[in-house]
Amino acid sequence: MTFDPAKIRAQFPIFEVPATGGAALHYLDSAATAQVPDVVLDAVRTHDATARGNIKRGVHFLAERATEAYEGAREKVADFLNASPSEVIFTSGTTAAINLVAHSFGQSLEAGDEVVVSELEHHSNMVPWQMLRDRSGIVLKYLPVTADGRLDLEALESTVTDKCKLIAVTHVSNVTGAVTNVSAIVAAAKAVGARVLLDGAQRASHGPVDVAALGVDFYAMSSHKMFGPSGVGVLWGRAELLADMPPFMGGGEMIRSVTKDVTTFADPPARFEAGTPPITQVVGMGAAIDWIGTLDQEAVTSHLNRLTERVLNGIADLGGGNGRIKVVGPQGLQERYPVISFDINGAHPHDICQILDGHGVALRGGHHCAQVFMDAMDLAGTSRASLGPYSDDSDIDALFAGLEDAIERLT
Ligand SMILES: Cc1ncc(COP(=O)(O)O)c(C=O)c1O
């Protein structure tokens, strides 16, 4: 497999859509949502055109086709994660996956038990634990962050005590792109008998994740960040933990039997998939995983590293060492993904993003659902460029043309 970004880009019809003012589109917001290739769009259409039926409930051929397609996607996710299909639960996304764990695994926790998150978490991996704390009296602790936007692992020893039952942290930060040192987290958890949940929303687009090798207990991810449809995601949970967890929602398909007085529940994963799931989207997620599998990840990584380095160096050059324009997060390529946050002399990120939009450059600006991290950094927000395998040098050229304009107008 040889890697040619032009060939990748040609598979994404969105790049034919003119941006604001007719400019060419430079999409640098893949961390918010990734674009969707033709094969995934086709798979979604083909499913609804030839195999649409509700799953598991019917004996007619369309119900069977739909069930096969749905369960086939579960197998693809299981292979992607090096896990068993019975451990793969389809949810509406990462947020729903973490809420499921907070509600369901959360029922096994008692007042005084501790859950550790970090100051770097997306609100999805913070608010559900705060809600659990307020419901059940658990103690929520926060691992601090370092000045370069990573988890401060030196604080693990003082933060993780023998009352800790779960450490729930991000695999890759949606603000700084920093990759978490998972083995340090797992070692700290194991030392006190705690479980580990990884928020994989920003990691999963970069190729298969081996949950067994990572040694974690729960993993959450979203299809829309993996070149698939929105409205679907996955919770992976270790079989023995899922087996002991009560359901999160009640309804059709998650039961074994129902009488007026008593309901017994199905085994996982059905126990956690109440009601009609997003069948078409699940099929699309399976197609997206197949598409990720066609990529030469090593080649993609070196391409994205080169572009990331261009962004990091370009921002350093713009700043001219004056410290007023700075990258918020790791300054180099070590243990980071192509998500680059920056601050321009305190200018409001929305103003920066609006000026960039006029150049056809789609950036994200604001607190990125990470207000606690922004507080820790003493910032109101950042502007963020995030790349995908379809990103190329023209995107980075346009980014810097736009940034020069923004600096001239805002500083
Ligand atoms: C690190 C991280 N966690 C969780 C989420 C929430 O994902 P979703 O909105 O797909 O549930 C996001 C989305 O931006 C994210 O970046």
GROMACS .gro file of C-alpha atoms and ligand atoms in nm:
model
  427
    1MET     CA    1   0.000   0.000   0.000
    2THR     CA    2   0.144   0.338  -0.096
    3PHE     CA    3   0.011   0.655   0.059
    4ASP     CA    4  -0.099   0.939  -0.164
    5PRO     CA    5  -0.300   1.211   0.015
    6ALA     CA    6  -0.453   1.323  -0.318
    7LYS     CA    7  -0.597   0.975  -0.367
    8ILE     CA    8  -0.737   0.978  -0.015
    9ARG     CA    9  -0.888   1.323  -0.060
   10ALA     CA   10  -1.053   1.219  -0.388
   11GLN     CA   11  -1.257   0.962  -0.192
   12PHE     CA   12  -1.428   1.237   0.012
   13PRO     CA   13  -1.703   1.420  -0.179
   14ILE     CA   14  -1.713   1.699   0.081
   15PHE     CA   15  -1.401   1.850  -0.076
   16GLU     CA   16  -1.605   1.938  -0.384
   17VAL     CA   17  -1.822   2.165  -0.170
   18PRO     CA   18  -1.706   2.529  -0.194
   19ALA     CA   19  -1.638   2.695   0.141
   20THR     CA   20  -1.744   3.048   0.246
   21GLY     CA   21  -1.715   3.295  -0.043
   22GLY     CA   22  -1.647   3.013  -0.290
   23ALA     CA   23  -1.301   2.940  -0.147
   24ALA     CA   24  -1.164   2.586  -0.164
   25LEU     CA   25  -1.244   2.391   0.152
   26HIS     CA   26  -0.959   2.335   0.397
   27TYR     CA   27  -1.110   2.114   0.661
   28LEU     CA   28  -0.906   2.127   0.979
   29ASP     CA   29  -1.176   2.016   1.222
   30SER     CA   30  -1.152   1.637   1.210
   31ALA     CA   31  -1.132   1.617   1.590
   32ALA     CA   32  -1.487   1.755   1.603
   33THR     CA   33  -1.610   1.521   1.333
   34ALA     CA   34  -1.424   1.344   1.054
   35GLN     CA   35  -1.544   1.351   0.695
   36VAL     CA   36  -1.701   1.046   0.533
   37PRO     CA   37  -1.559   0.862   0.229
   38ASP     CA   38  -1.769   0.743  -0.065
   39VAL     CA   39  -1.747   0.377   0.039
   40VAL     CA   40  -1.917   0.455   0.369
   41LEU     CA   41  -2.183   0.674   0.207
   42ASP     CA   42  -2.245   0.392  -0.043
   43ALA     CA   43  -2.264   0.127   0.229
   44VAL     CA   44  -2.527   0.328   0.416
   45ARG     CA   45  -2.734   0.378   0.102
   46THR     CA   46  -2.699   0.017  -0.010
   47HIS     CA   47  -2.808  -0.109   0.329
   48ASP     CA   48  -3.123   0.100   0.333
   49ALA     CA   49  -3.192   0.026  -0.033
   50THR     CA   50  -3.149  -0.352  -0.011
   51ALA     CA   51  -3.148  -0.476   0.348
   52ARG     CA   52  -3.357  -0.241   0.559
   53GLY     CA   53  -3.552  -0.418   0.829
   54ASN     CA   54  -3.563  -0.420   1.205
   55ILE     CA   55  -3.311  -0.654   1.361
   56LYS     CA   56  -3.373  -0.973   1.555
   57ARG     CA   57  -3.750  -0.935   1.554
   58GLY     CA   58  -3.860  -1.070   1.222
   59VAL     CA   59  -3.829  -1.394   1.034
   60HIS     CA   60  -3.861  -1.237   0.691
   61PHE     CA   61  -3.554  -1.210   0.475
   62LEU     CA   62  -3.505  -0.835   0.525
   63ALA     CA   63  -3.503  -0.875   0.903
   64GLU     CA   64  -3.244  -1.148   0.859
   65ARG     CA   65  -3.030  -0.941   0.625
   66ALA     CA   66  -3.044  -0.642   0.858
   67THR     CA   67  -2.954  -0.860   1.158
   68GLU     CA   68  -2.661  -1.010   0.970
   69ALA     CA   69  -2.536  -0.667   0.870
   70TYR     CA   70  -2.571  -0.535   1.225
   71GLU     CA   71  -2.399  -0.831   1.387
   72GLY     CA   72  -2.137  -0.826   1.111
   73ALA     CA   73  -2.051  -0.471   1.210
   74ARG     CA   74  -2.020  -0.583   1.571
   75GLU     CA   75  -1.765  -0.841   1.460
   76LYS     CA   76  -1.570  -0.573   1.272
   77VAL     CA   77  -1.562  -0.354   1.583
   78ALA     CA   78  -1.453  -0.653   1.793
   79ASP     CA   79  -1.164  -0.724   1.550
   80PHE     CA   80  -1.070  -0.356   1.553
   81LEU     CA   81  -1.045  -0.366   1.932
   82ASN     CA   82  -0.900  -0.719   1.958
   83ALA     CA   83  -1.201  -0.817   2.168
   84SER     CA   84  -1.496  -1.052   2.161
   85PRO     CA   85  -1.820  -0.943   1.985
   86SER     CA   86  -2.016  -1.013   2.305
   87GLU     CA   87  -1.813  -0.734   2.471
   88VAL     CA   88  -1.910  -0.474   2.208
   89ILE     CA   89  -2.213  -0.259   2.291
   90PHE     CA   90  -2.347  -0.016   2.035
   91THR     CA   91  -2.440   0.319   2.187
   92SER     CA   92  -2.516   0.656   2.033
   93GLY     CA   93  -2.153   0.764   2.084
   94THR     CA   94  -1.873   0.811   2.332
   95THR     CA   95  -2.091   1.026   2.557
   96ALA     CA   96  -2.359   0.758   2.582
   97ALA     CA   97  -2.094   0.489   2.636
   98ILE     CA   98  -1.945   0.672   2.934
   99ASN     CA   99  -2.288   0.753   3.076
  100LEU     CA  100  -2.371   0.383   3.051
  101VAL     CA  101  -2.066   0.294   3.261
  102ALA     CA  102  -2.135   0.574   3.510
  103HIS     CA  103  -2.491   0.454   3.560
  104SER     CA  104  -2.445   0.084   3.539
  105PHE     CA  105  -2.097   0.009   3.674
  106GLY     CA  106  -2.162   0.313   3.895
  107GLN     CA  107  -2.431   0.118   4.081
  108SER     CA  108  -2.162  -0.106   4.227
  109LEU     CA  109  -1.993   0.195   4.390
  110GLU     CA  110  -2.070   0.315   4.740
  111ALA     CA  111  -2.048   0.650   4.913
  112GLY     CA  112  -1.683   0.720   4.986
  113ASP     CA  113  -1.552   0.513   4.694
  114GLU     CA  114  -1.330   0.718   4.466
  115VAL     CA  115  -1.333   0.776   4.092
  116VAL     CA  116  -1.035   0.953   3.937
  117VAL     CA  117  -1.065   1.156   3.618
  118SER     CA  118  -0.826   1.425   3.495
  119GLU     CA  119  -0.838   1.798   3.440
  120LEU     CA  120  -0.786   1.729   3.070
  121GLU     CA  121  -1.113   1.542   3.019
  122HIS     CA  122  -1.383   1.628   2.770
  123HIS     CA  123  -1.704   1.709   2.957
  124SER     CA  124  -1.830   1.368   2.839
  125ASN     CA  125  -1.585   1.204   3.073
  126MET     CA  126  -1.636   1.444   3.360
  127VAL     CA  127  -2.002   1.541   3.392
  128PRO     CA  128  -2.137   1.180   3.412
  129TRP     CA  129  -1.900   1.120   3.706
  130GLN     CA  130  -2.005   1.444   3.874
  131MET     CA  131  -2.366   1.333   3.833
  132LEU     CA  132  -2.280   0.996   3.987
  133ARG     CA  133  -2.102   1.174   4.273
  134ASP     CA  134  -2.413   1.385   4.336
  135ARG     CA  135  -2.640   1.077   4.324
  136SER     CA  136  -2.439   0.834   4.526
  137GLY     CA  137  -2.179   1.014   4.734
  138ILE     CA  138  -1.869   0.883   4.561
  139VAL     CA  139  -1.564   1.108   4.577
  140LEU     CA  140  -1.448   1.247   4.242
  141LYS     CA  141  -1.078   1.328   4.218
  142TYR     CA  142  -0.890   1.505   3.942
  143LEU     CA  143  -0.546   1.419   3.816
  144PRO     CA  144  -0.378   1.752   3.737
  145VAL     CA  145  -0.223   1.847   3.405
  146THR     CA  146   0.129   1.953   3.314
  147ALA     CA  147   0.214   2.289   3.157
  148ASP     CA  148   0.230   2.119   2.815
  149GLY     CA  149  -0.121   1.978   2.838
  150ARG     CA  150  -0.059   1.620   2.942
  151LEU     CA  151  -0.179   1.419   3.240
  152ASP     CA  152   0.055   1.478   3.530
  153LEU     CA  153   0.157   1.121   3.601
  154GLU     CA  154   0.372   1.224   3.894
  155ALA     CA  155   0.051   1.303   4.078
  156LEU     CA  156  -0.083   0.949   4.030
  157GLU     CA  157   0.061   0.823   4.355
  158SER     CA  158  -0.099   1.094   4.568
  159THR     CA  159  -0.431   1.092   4.376
  160VAL     CA  160  -0.501   0.719   4.342
  161THR     CA  161  -0.565   0.570   4.686
  162ASP     CA  162  -0.693   0.229   4.787
  163LYS     CA  163  -1.046   0.374   4.788
  164CYS     CA  164  -1.021   0.426   4.413
  165LYS     CA  165  -1.254   0.200   4.214
  166LEU     CA  166  -1.210   0.349   3.867
  167ILE     CA  167  -0.970   0.572   3.675
  168ALA     CA  168  -1.146   0.725   3.373
  169VAL     CA  169  -0.919   0.924   3.142
  170THR     CA  170  -0.882   1.022   2.782
  171HIS     CA  171  -0.666   0.811   2.550
  172VAL     CA  172  -0.584   1.118   2.337
  173SER     CA  173  -0.675   1.474   2.432
  174ASN     CA  174  -0.921   1.656   2.207
  175VAL     CA  175  -0.757   1.988   2.304
  176THR     CA  176  -0.383   1.923   2.307
  177GLY     CA  177  -0.350   1.600   2.105
  178ALA     CA  178  -0.144   1.453   2.391
  179VAL     CA  179  -0.144   1.074   2.407
  180THR     CA  180  -0.194   0.929   2.752
  181ASN     CA  181   0.066   0.693   2.893
  182VAL     CA  182  -0.187   0.416   2.944
  183SER     CA  183   0.051   0.169   3.105
  184ALA     CA  184   0.122   0.416   3.388
  185ILE     CA  185  -0.252   0.460   3.445
  186VAL     CA  186  -0.318   0.085   3.435
  187ALA     CA  187  -0.030   0.017   3.675
  188ALA     CA  188  -0.163   0.275   3.922
  189ALA     CA  189  -0.514   0.127   3.897
  190LYS     CA  190  -0.395  -0.232   3.933
  191ALA     CA  191  -0.196  -0.143   4.243
  192VAL     CA  192  -0.521  -0.058   4.423
  193GLY     CA  193  -0.758  -0.299   4.243
  194ALA     CA  194  -0.930  -0.022   4.045
  195ARG     CA  195  -1.070  -0.044   3.691
  196VAL     CA  196  -0.968   0.174   3.397
  197LEU     CA  197  -1.195   0.340   3.142
  198LEU     CA  198  -1.034   0.501   2.837
  199ASP     CA  199  -1.215   0.766   2.637
  200GLY     CA  200  -1.098   0.671   2.288
  201ALA     CA  201  -1.299   0.931   2.094
  202GLN     CA  202  -0.984   1.096   1.956
  203ARG     CA  203  -0.775   0.783   1.920
  204ALA     CA  204  -0.998   0.547   1.726
  205SER     CA  205  -0.964   0.721   1.387
  206HIS     CA  206  -0.593   0.635   1.387
  207GLY     CA  207  -0.630   0.260   1.344
  208PRO     CA  208  -0.698  -0.051   1.550
  209VAL     CA  209  -0.680  -0.034   1.928
  210ASP     CA  210  -0.573  -0.343   2.118
  211VAL     CA  211  -0.773  -0.323   2.439
  212ALA     CA  212  -0.625  -0.651   2.562
  213ALA     CA  213  -0.268  -0.523   2.524
  214LEU     CA  214  -0.363  -0.191   2.684
  215GLY     CA  215  -0.497  -0.378   2.985
  216VAL     CA  216  -0.797  -0.149   3.030
  217ASP     CA  217  -1.151  -0.245   3.134
  218PHE     CA  218  -1.374  -0.012   2.933
  219TYR     CA  219  -1.317   0.170   2.603
  220ALA     CA  220  -1.548   0.428   2.444
  221MET     CA  221  -1.548   0.563   2.088
  222SER     CA  222  -1.767   0.745   1.834
  223SER     CA  223  -1.823   0.649   1.470
  224HIS     CA  224  -1.847   1.008   1.347
  225LYS     CA  225  -1.485   1.069   1.445
  226MET     CA  226  -1.384   0.752   1.257
  227PHE     CA  227  -1.513   0.850   0.910
  228GLY     CA  228  -1.850   0.687   0.983
  229PRO     CA  229  -2.203   0.816   1.037
  230SER     CA  230  -2.303   1.015   1.344
  231GLY     CA  231  -2.548   0.877   1.600
  232VAL     CA  232  -2.353   0.561   1.679
  233GLY     CA  233  -2.058   0.465   1.892
  234VAL     CA  234  -1.928   0.182   2.100
  235LEU     CA  235  -1.868   0.085   2.456
  236TRP     CA  236  -1.631  -0.206   2.491
  237GLY     CA  237  -1.630  -0.364   2.834
  238ARG     CA  238  -1.448  -0.663   2.977
  239ALA     CA  239  -1.689  -0.961   2.968
  240GLU     CA  240  -1.676  -1.038   3.338
  241LEU     CA  241  -1.756  -0.676   3.428
  242LEU     CA  242  -2.044  -0.647   3.180
  243ALA     CA  243  -2.188  -0.974   3.311
  244ASP     CA  244  -2.228  -0.818   3.657
  245MET     CA  245  -2.359  -0.480   3.543
  246PRO     CA  246  -2.730  -0.395   3.558
  247PRO     CA  247  -2.893  -0.246   3.247
  248PHE     CA  248  -2.883   0.126   3.184
  249MET     CA  249  -3.209   0.162   2.992
  250GLY     CA  250  -3.511  -0.068   2.983
  251GLY     CA  251  -3.715  -0.161   2.678
  252GLY     CA  252  -3.739  -0.403   2.389
  253GLU     CA  253  -3.465  -0.652   2.303
  254MET     CA  254  -3.276  -0.620   2.633
  255ILE     CA  255  -3.493  -0.868   2.822
  256ARG     CA  256  -3.510  -1.242   2.874
  257SER     CA  257  -3.869  -1.239   3.001
  258VAL     CA  258  -4.123  -0.987   3.121
  259THR     CA  259  -4.425  -1.038   3.346
  260LYS     CA  260  -4.637  -0.774   3.516
  261ASP     CA  261  -4.415  -0.795   3.819
  262VAL     CA  262  -4.073  -0.913   3.714
  263THR     CA  263  -3.836  -0.865   3.425
  264THR     CA  264  -3.521  -1.066   3.374
  265PHE     CA  265  -3.251  -0.932   3.151
  266ALA     CA  266  -3.065  -1.065   2.851
  267ASP     CA  267  -2.692  -1.131   2.858
  268PRO     CA  268  -2.456  -0.861   2.733
  269PRO     CA  269  -2.439  -0.702   2.484
  270ALA     CA  270  -2.819  -0.718   2.431
  271ARG     CA  271  -2.877  -0.618   2.797
  272PHE     CA  272  -2.734  -0.276   2.715
  273GLU     CA  273  -2.901  -0.221   2.378
  274ALA     CA  274  -3.262  -0.139   2.463
  275GLY     CA  275  -3.492  -0.050   2.176
  276THR     CA  276  -3.422  -0.032   1.803
  277PRO     CA  277  -3.057   0.058   1.766
  278PRO     CA  278  -2.922   0.290   1.494
  279ILE     CA  279  -2.899  -0.004   1.252
  280THR     CA  280  -2.806   0.184   0.936
  281GLN     CA  281  -2.545   0.388   1.120
  282VAL     CA  282  -2.396   0.075   1.275
  283VAL     CA  283  -2.361  -0.072   0.925
  284GLY     CA  284  -2.193   0.253   0.820
  285MET     CA  285  -1.958   0.232   1.117
  286GLY     CA  286  -1.861  -0.118   1.005
  287ALA     CA  287  -1.785   0.016   0.657
  288ALA     CA  288  -1.579   0.298   0.811
  289ILE     CA  289  -1.374   0.044   1.005
  290ASP     CA  290  -1.317  -0.147   0.681
  291TRP     CA  291  -1.205   0.180   0.520
  292ILE     CA  292  -0.962   0.255   0.804
  293GLY     CA  293  -0.827  -0.095   0.743
  294THR     CA  294  -0.736   0.000   0.384
  295LEU     CA  295  -0.498   0.271   0.506
  296ASP     CA  296  -0.128   0.216   0.553
  297GLN     CA  297  -0.129   0.360   0.905
  298GLU     CA  298   0.248   0.398   0.919
  299ALA     CA  299   0.243   0.607   0.603
  300VAL     CA  300  -0.055   0.809   0.727
  301THR     CA  301   0.120   0.874   1.057
  302SER     CA  302   0.438   0.999   0.893
  303HIS     CA  303   0.233   1.220   0.658
  304LEU     CA  304   0.036   1.364   0.950
  305ASN     CA  305   0.350   1.408   1.159
  306ARG     CA  306   0.509   1.609   0.880
  307LEU     CA  307   0.202   1.834   0.853
  308THR     CA  308   0.178   1.866   1.231
  309GLU     CA  309   0.542   1.972   1.244
  310ARG     CA  310   0.467   2.236   0.980
  311VAL     CA  311   0.187   2.372   1.199
  312LEU     CA  312   0.399   2.369   1.516
  313ASN     CA  313   0.695   2.537   1.346
  314GLY     CA  314   0.472   2.786   1.166
  315ILE     CA  315   0.310   2.895   1.491
  316ALA     CA  316   0.654   2.929   1.654
  317ASP     CA  317   0.765   3.147   1.358
  318LEU     CA  318   0.452   3.363   1.379
  319GLY     CA  319   0.517   3.415   1.749
  320GLY     CA  320   0.878   3.510   1.680
  321GLY     CA  321   0.963   3.398   2.033
  322ASN     CA  322   0.755   3.674   2.191
  323GLY     CA  323   0.544   3.422   2.385
  324ARG     CA  324   0.221   3.590   2.280
  325ILE     CA  325   0.135   3.334   2.013
  326LYS     CA  326   0.173   2.989   2.150
  327VAL     CA  327   0.081   2.627   2.110
  328VAL     CA  328  -0.127   2.500   2.401
  329GLY     CA  329  -0.010   2.143   2.442
  330PRO     CA  330   0.298   1.940   2.353
  331GLN     CA  331   0.543   2.150   2.150
  332GLY     CA  332   0.685   1.853   1.959
  333LEU     CA  333   0.572   1.533   1.789
  334GLN     CA  334   0.645   1.302   2.079
  335GLU     CA  335   0.336   1.114   2.201
  336ARG     CA  336   0.089   1.342   2.030
  337TYR     CA  337  -0.173   1.320   1.757
  338PRO     CA  338  -0.245   1.586   1.492
  339VAL     CA  339  -0.468   1.804   1.709
  340ILE     CA  340  -0.302   2.142   1.762
  341SER     CA  341  -0.445   2.409   1.991
  342PHE     CA  342  -0.305   2.759   1.999
  343ASP     CA  343  -0.361   3.099   2.149
  344ILE     CA  344  -0.296   3.426   1.968
  345ASN     CA  345  -0.229   3.695   2.221
  346GLY     CA  346  -0.560   3.630   2.400
  347ALA     CA  347  -0.765   3.711   2.086
  348HIS     CA  348  -1.104   3.544   2.104
  349PRO     CA  349  -1.092   3.205   1.929
  350HIS     CA  350  -1.432   3.269   1.769
  351ASP     CA  351  -1.295   3.584   1.602
  352ILE     CA  352  -0.993   3.389   1.479
  353CYS     CA  353  -1.211   3.106   1.346
  354GLN     CA  354  -1.443   3.350   1.171
  355ILE     CA  355  -1.155   3.517   0.990
  356LEU     CA  356  -1.017   3.174   0.896
  357ASP     CA  357  -1.360   3.069   0.770
  358GLY     CA  358  -1.332   3.354   0.519
  359HIS     CA  359  -1.019   3.179   0.388
  360GLY     CA  360  -1.205   2.848   0.352
  361VAL     CA  361  -1.032   2.708   0.661
  362ALA     CA  362  -1.258   2.519   0.903
  363LEU     CA  363  -1.111   2.540   1.254
  364ARG     CA  364  -1.269   2.495   1.595
  365GLY     CA  365  -1.246   2.765   1.858
  366GLY     CA  366  -1.361   2.780   2.218
  367HIS     CA  367  -1.325   2.564   2.527
  368HIS     CA  368  -1.366   2.237   2.329
  369CYS     CA  369  -1.590   2.093   2.603
  370ALA     CA  370  -1.290   2.106   2.837
  371GLN     CA  371  -1.360   2.403   3.063
  372VAL     CA  372  -1.170   2.255   3.357
  373PHE     CA  373  -0.858   2.228   3.141
  374MET     CA  374  -0.902   2.586   3.020
  375ASP     CA  375  -0.928   2.699   3.383
  376ALA     CA  376  -0.609   2.506   3.464
  377MET     CA  377  -0.433   2.684   3.176
  378ASP     CA  378  -0.591   3.018   3.266
  379LEU     CA  379  -0.739   3.053   2.917
  380ALA     CA  380  -1.093   3.127   2.800
  381GLY     CA  381  -1.038   2.896   2.504
  382THR     CA  382  -0.809   2.806   2.218
  383SER     CA  383  -0.823   2.782   1.842
  384ARG     CA  384  -0.769   2.427   1.722
  385ALA     CA  385  -0.652   2.276   1.395
  386SER     CA  386  -0.706   1.902   1.370
  387LEU     CA  387  -0.599   1.693   1.074
  388GLY     CA  388  -0.722   1.380   0.901
  389PRO     CA  389  -0.563   1.147   0.645
  390TYR     CA  390  -0.713   1.370   0.370
  391SER     CA  391  -0.526   1.677   0.500
  392ASP     CA  392  -0.248   1.809   0.278
  393ASP     CA  393   0.001   2.093   0.239
  394SER     CA  394  -0.257   2.318   0.076
  395ASP     CA  395  -0.454   2.309   0.403
  396ILE     CA  396  -0.152   2.420   0.603
  397ASP     CA  397  -0.070   2.695   0.348
  398ALA     CA  398  -0.428   2.822   0.378
  399LEU     CA  399  -0.414   2.799   0.759
  400PHE     CA  400  -0.110   3.027   0.773
  401ALA     CA  401  -0.245   3.270   0.514
  402GLY     CA  402  -0.556   3.298   0.732
  403LEU     CA  403  -0.359   3.328   1.055
  404GLU     CA  404  -0.145   3.611   0.919
  405ASP     CA  405  -0.465   3.791   0.827
  406ALA     CA  406  -0.614   3.723   1.173
  407ILE     CA  407  -0.303   3.848   1.351
  408GLU     CA  408  -0.303   4.166   1.147
  409ARG     CA  409  -0.667   4.230   1.221
  410LEU     CA  410  -0.686   4.122   1.584
  411THR     CA  411  -0.354   4.209   1.750
  412LIG     C1  412  -1.203   1.324   2.387
  412LIG     C2  413  -1.350   1.325   2.360
  412LIG     N1  414  -1.432   1.257   2.440
  412LIG     C3  415  -1.563   1.251   2.419
  412LIG     C4  416  -1.621   1.317   2.313
  412LIG     C5  417  -1.768   1.309   2.294
  412LIG     O1  418  -1.797   1.237   2.179
  412LIG     P1  419  -1.947   1.231   2.124
  412LIG     O2  420  -1.995   1.372   2.119
  412LIG     O3  421  -1.931   1.167   1.990
  412LIG     O4  422  -2.025   1.148   2.219
  412LIG     C6  423  -1.540   1.391   2.227
  412LIG     C7  424  -1.600   1.470   2.117
  412LIG     O5  425  -1.549   1.572   2.079
  412LIG     C8  426  -1.402   1.394   2.250
  412LIG     O6  427  -1.320   1.463   2.170
   0.00000   0.00000   0.00000
